[in-house]
mmCIF file of C-alpha atoms in Angstrom:
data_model
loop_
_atom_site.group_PDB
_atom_site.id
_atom_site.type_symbol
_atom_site.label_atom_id
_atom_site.label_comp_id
_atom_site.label_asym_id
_atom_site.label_seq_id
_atom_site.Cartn_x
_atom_site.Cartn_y
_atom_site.Cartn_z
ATOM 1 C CA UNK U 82 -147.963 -284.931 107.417
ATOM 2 C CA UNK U 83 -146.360 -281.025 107.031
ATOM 3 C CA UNK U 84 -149.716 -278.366 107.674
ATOM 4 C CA UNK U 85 -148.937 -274.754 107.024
ATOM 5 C CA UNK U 86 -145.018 -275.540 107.939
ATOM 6 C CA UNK U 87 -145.650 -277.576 110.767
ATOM 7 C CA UNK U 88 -145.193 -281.505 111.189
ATOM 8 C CA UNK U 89 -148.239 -283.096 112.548
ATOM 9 C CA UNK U 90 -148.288 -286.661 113.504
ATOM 10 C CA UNK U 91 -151.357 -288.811 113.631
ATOM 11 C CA UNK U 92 -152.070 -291.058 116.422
ATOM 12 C CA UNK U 93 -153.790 -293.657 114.824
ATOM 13 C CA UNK U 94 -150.976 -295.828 114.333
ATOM 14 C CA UNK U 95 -149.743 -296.320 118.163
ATOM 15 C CA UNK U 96 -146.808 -294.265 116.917
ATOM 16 C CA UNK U 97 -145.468 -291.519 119.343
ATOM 17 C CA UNK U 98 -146.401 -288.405 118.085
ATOM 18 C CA UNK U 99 -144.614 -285.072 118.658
ATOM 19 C CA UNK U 100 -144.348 -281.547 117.242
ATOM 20 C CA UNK U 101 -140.925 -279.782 116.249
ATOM 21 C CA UNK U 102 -139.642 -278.382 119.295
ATOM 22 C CA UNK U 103 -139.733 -275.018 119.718
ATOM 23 C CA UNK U 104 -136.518 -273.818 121.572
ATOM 24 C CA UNK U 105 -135.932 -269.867 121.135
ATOM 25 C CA UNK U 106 -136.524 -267.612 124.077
ATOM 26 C CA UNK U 107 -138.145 -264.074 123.260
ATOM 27 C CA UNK U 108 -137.930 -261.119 124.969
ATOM 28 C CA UNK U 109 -140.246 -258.108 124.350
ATOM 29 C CA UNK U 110 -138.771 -254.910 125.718
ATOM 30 C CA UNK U 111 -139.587 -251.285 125.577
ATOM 31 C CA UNK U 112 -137.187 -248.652 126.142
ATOM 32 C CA UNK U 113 -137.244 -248.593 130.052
ATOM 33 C CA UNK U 114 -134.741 -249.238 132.091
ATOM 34 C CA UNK U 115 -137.125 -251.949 133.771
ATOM 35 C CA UNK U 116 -136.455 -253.746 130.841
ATOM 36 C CA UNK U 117 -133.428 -255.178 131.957
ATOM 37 C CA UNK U 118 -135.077 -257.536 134.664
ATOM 38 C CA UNK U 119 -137.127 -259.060 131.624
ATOM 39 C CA UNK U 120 -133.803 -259.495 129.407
ATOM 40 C CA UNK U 121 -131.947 -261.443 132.659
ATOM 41 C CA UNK U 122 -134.864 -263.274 133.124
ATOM 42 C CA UNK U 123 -134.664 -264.431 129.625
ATOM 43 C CA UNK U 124 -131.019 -265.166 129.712
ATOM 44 C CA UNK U 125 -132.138 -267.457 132.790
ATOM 45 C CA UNK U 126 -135.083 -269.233 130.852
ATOM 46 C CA UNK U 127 -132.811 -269.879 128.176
ATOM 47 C CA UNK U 128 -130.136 -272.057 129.980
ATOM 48 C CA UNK U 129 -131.176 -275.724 129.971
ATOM 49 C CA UNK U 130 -129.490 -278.279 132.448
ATOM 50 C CA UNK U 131 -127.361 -280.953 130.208
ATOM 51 C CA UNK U 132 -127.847 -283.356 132.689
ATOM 52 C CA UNK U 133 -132.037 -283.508 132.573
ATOM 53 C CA UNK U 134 -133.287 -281.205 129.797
ATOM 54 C CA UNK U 135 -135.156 -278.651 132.813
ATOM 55 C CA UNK U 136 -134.606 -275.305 132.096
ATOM 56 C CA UNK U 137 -132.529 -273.282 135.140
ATOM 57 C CA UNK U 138 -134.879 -270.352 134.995
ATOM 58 C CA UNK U 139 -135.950 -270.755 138.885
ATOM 59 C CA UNK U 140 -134.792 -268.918 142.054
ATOM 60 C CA UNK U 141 -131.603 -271.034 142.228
ATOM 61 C CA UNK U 142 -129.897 -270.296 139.021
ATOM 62 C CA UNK U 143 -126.775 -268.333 139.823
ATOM 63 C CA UNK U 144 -126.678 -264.633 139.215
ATOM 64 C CA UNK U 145 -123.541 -265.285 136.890
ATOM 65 C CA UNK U 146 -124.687 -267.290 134.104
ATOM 66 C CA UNK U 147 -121.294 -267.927 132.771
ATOM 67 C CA UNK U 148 -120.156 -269.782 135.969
ATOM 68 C CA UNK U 149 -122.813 -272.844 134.786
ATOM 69 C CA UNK U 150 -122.039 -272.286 131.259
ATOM 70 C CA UNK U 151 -118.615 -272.518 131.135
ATOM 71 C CA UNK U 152 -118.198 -275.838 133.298
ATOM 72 C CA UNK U 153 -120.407 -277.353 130.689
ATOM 73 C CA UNK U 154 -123.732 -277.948 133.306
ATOM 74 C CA UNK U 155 -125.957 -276.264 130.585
ATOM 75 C CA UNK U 156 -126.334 -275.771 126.639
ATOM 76 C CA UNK U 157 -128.184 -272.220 125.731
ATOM 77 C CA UNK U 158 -130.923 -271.716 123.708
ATOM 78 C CA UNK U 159 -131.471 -268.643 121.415
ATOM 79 C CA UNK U 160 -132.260 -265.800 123.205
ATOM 80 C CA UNK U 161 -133.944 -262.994 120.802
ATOM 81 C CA UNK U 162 -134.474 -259.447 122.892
ATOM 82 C CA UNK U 163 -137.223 -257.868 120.357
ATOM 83 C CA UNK U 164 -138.757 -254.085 120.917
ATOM 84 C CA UNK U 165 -141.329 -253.142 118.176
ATOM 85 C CA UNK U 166 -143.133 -250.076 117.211
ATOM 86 C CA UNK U 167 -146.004 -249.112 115.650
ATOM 87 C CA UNK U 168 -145.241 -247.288 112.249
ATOM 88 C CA UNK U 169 -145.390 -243.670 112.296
ATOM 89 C CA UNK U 170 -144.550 -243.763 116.135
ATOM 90 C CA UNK U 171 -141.325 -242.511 118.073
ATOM 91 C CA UNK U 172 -139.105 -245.901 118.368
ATOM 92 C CA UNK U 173 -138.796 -245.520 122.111
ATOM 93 C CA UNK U 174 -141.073 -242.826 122.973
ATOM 94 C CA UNK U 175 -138.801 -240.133 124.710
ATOM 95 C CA UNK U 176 -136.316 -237.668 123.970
ATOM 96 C CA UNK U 177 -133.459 -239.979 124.742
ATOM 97 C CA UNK U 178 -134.057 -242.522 122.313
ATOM 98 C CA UNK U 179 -130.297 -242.910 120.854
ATOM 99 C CA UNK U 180 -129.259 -243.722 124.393
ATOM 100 C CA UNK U 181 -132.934 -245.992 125.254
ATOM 101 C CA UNK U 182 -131.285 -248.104 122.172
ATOM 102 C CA UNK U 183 -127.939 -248.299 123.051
ATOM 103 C CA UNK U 184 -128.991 -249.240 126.625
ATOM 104 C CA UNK U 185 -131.276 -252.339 125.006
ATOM 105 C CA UNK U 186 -128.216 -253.069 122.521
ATOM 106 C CA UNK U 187 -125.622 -252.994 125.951
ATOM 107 C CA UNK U 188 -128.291 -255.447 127.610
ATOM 108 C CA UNK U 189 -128.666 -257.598 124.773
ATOM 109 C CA UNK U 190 -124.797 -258.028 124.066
ATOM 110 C CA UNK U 191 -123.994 -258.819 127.998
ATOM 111 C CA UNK U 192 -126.076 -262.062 127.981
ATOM 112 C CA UNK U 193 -125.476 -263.185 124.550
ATOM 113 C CA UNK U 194 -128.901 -262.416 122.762
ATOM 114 C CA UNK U 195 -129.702 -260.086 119.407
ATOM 115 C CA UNK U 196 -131.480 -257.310 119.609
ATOM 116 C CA UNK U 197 -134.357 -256.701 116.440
ATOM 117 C CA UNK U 198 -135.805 -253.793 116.266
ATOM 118 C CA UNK U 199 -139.139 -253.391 114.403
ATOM 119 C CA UNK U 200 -141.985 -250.989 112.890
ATOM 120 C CA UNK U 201 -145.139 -252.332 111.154
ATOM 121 C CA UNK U 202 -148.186 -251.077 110.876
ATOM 122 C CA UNK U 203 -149.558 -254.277 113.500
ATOM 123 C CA UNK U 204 -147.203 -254.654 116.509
ATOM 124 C CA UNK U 205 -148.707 -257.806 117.467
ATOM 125 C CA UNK U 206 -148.578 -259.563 113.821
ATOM 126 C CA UNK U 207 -145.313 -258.498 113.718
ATOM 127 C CA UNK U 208 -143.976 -260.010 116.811
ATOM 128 C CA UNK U 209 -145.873 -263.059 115.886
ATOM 129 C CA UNK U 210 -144.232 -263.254 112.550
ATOM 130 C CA UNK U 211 -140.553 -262.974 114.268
ATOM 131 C CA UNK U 212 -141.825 -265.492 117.016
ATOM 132 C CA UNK U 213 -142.566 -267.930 113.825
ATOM 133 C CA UNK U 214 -139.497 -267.067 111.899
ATOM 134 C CA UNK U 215 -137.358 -267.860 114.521
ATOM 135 C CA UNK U 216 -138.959 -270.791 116.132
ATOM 136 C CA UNK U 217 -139.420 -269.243 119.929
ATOM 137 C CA UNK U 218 -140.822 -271.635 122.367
ATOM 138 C CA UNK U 219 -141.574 -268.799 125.256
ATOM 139 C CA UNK U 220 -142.233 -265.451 124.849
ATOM 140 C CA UNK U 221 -140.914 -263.155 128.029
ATOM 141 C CA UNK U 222 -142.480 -259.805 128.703
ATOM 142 C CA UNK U 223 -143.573 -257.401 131.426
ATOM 143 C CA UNK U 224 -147.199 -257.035 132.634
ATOM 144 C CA UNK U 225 -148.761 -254.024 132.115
ATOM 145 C CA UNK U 226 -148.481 -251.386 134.921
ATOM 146 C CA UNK U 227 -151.756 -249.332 136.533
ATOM 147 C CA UNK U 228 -151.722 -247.513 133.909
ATOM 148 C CA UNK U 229 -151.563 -249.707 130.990
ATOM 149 C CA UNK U 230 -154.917 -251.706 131.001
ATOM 150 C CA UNK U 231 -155.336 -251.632 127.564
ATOM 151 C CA UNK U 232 -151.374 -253.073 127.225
ATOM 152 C CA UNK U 233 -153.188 -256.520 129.151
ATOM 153 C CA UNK U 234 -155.458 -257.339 126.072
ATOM 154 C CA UNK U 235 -152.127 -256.546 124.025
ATOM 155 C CA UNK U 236 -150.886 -259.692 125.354
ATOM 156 C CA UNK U 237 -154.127 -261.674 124.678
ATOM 157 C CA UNK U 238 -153.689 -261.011 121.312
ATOM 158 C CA UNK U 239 -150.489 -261.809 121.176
ATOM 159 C CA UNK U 240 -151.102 -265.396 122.867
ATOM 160 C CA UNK U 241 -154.332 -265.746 120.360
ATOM 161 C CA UNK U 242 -151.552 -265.748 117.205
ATOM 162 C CA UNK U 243 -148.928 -267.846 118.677
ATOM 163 C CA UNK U 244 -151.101 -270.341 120.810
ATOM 164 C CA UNK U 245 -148.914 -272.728 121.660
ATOM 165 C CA UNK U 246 -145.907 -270.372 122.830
ATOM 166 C CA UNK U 247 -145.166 -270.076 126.549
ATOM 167 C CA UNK U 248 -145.916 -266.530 127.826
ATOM 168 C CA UNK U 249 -143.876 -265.796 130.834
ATOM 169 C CA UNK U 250 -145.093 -262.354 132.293
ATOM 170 C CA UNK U 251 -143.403 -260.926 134.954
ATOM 171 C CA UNK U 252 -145.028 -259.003 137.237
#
């Protein structure tokens, strides 16, 4: 059975039932520097060990990804480095913002990923929508620092749209 784009299995027939997997890897960035620590943890999350399907994203994956990828130990999963904006707002909130975007763009290119860049009116619907469109599994973004409180219900929301995506926020 195929509900609002999604394949839904029913149980009453003893039949194993599963849901398409969901296998991109989403980062949300802003335009600080920081933001590289989320993109390489995102490059980590989205290696997956050939030999039993776990993902490498833990304190032993190597610091140079291409050493496991090129010996064939891992396949990689699409790796989507998103920053969006709220329309009518600066893209990256500072003076610099040519040079905020190439950084992002330079980040994004050294592990592999795309950058998207977007403005909507709703930041959250629209990172939901590209979460959708590109079938992400796990969603990768900072936590809010002391003074972004109001940034921690952002994330709320977020995980209220896409309910069953992984959030992995870093601290």
């Amino acid at each position: 059975m195929t509900e609002n784009g999604r394949t839904i299995f029913d149980n009453n027939e003893d039949t194993l039932c599963a849901q398409p997997l969901r296998e991109g890897i989403m980062v949300c960035v802003t335009g600080q520097r920081s933001c590289e620590r989320l993109i390489m943890h995102g490059a980590k999350r989205s290696l997956v060990s050939r030999d039993n399907g776990a993902n490498t994203a833990d304190d032993s994956a190597p610091a140079d990804l291409t050493e496991v990828i090129s010996d064939g130990r891992a396949k990689i999963l699409p790796l989507y480095i998103v920053h969006c904006v709220q329309t009518g707002q600066n893209f990256m909130n500072t003076p610099y913002e040519a040079d905020a975007i190439e950084y992002l763009f330079t980040c994004a290119q050294v592990v592999g990923a795309e950058l998207t860049i977007l403005r909507e009116d709703s930041v959250e619907d629209a990172l939901a929508r590209f979460a959708r469109e590109n079938n992400v599994g796990v969603i990768v973004m900072g936590a809010p620092g002391e003074n972004g409180a109001g940034k921690g219900r952002f994330a709320m929301r977020l995980q209220d749209l896409l309910p069953d995506v992984e959030f992995d926020v870093l601290m």
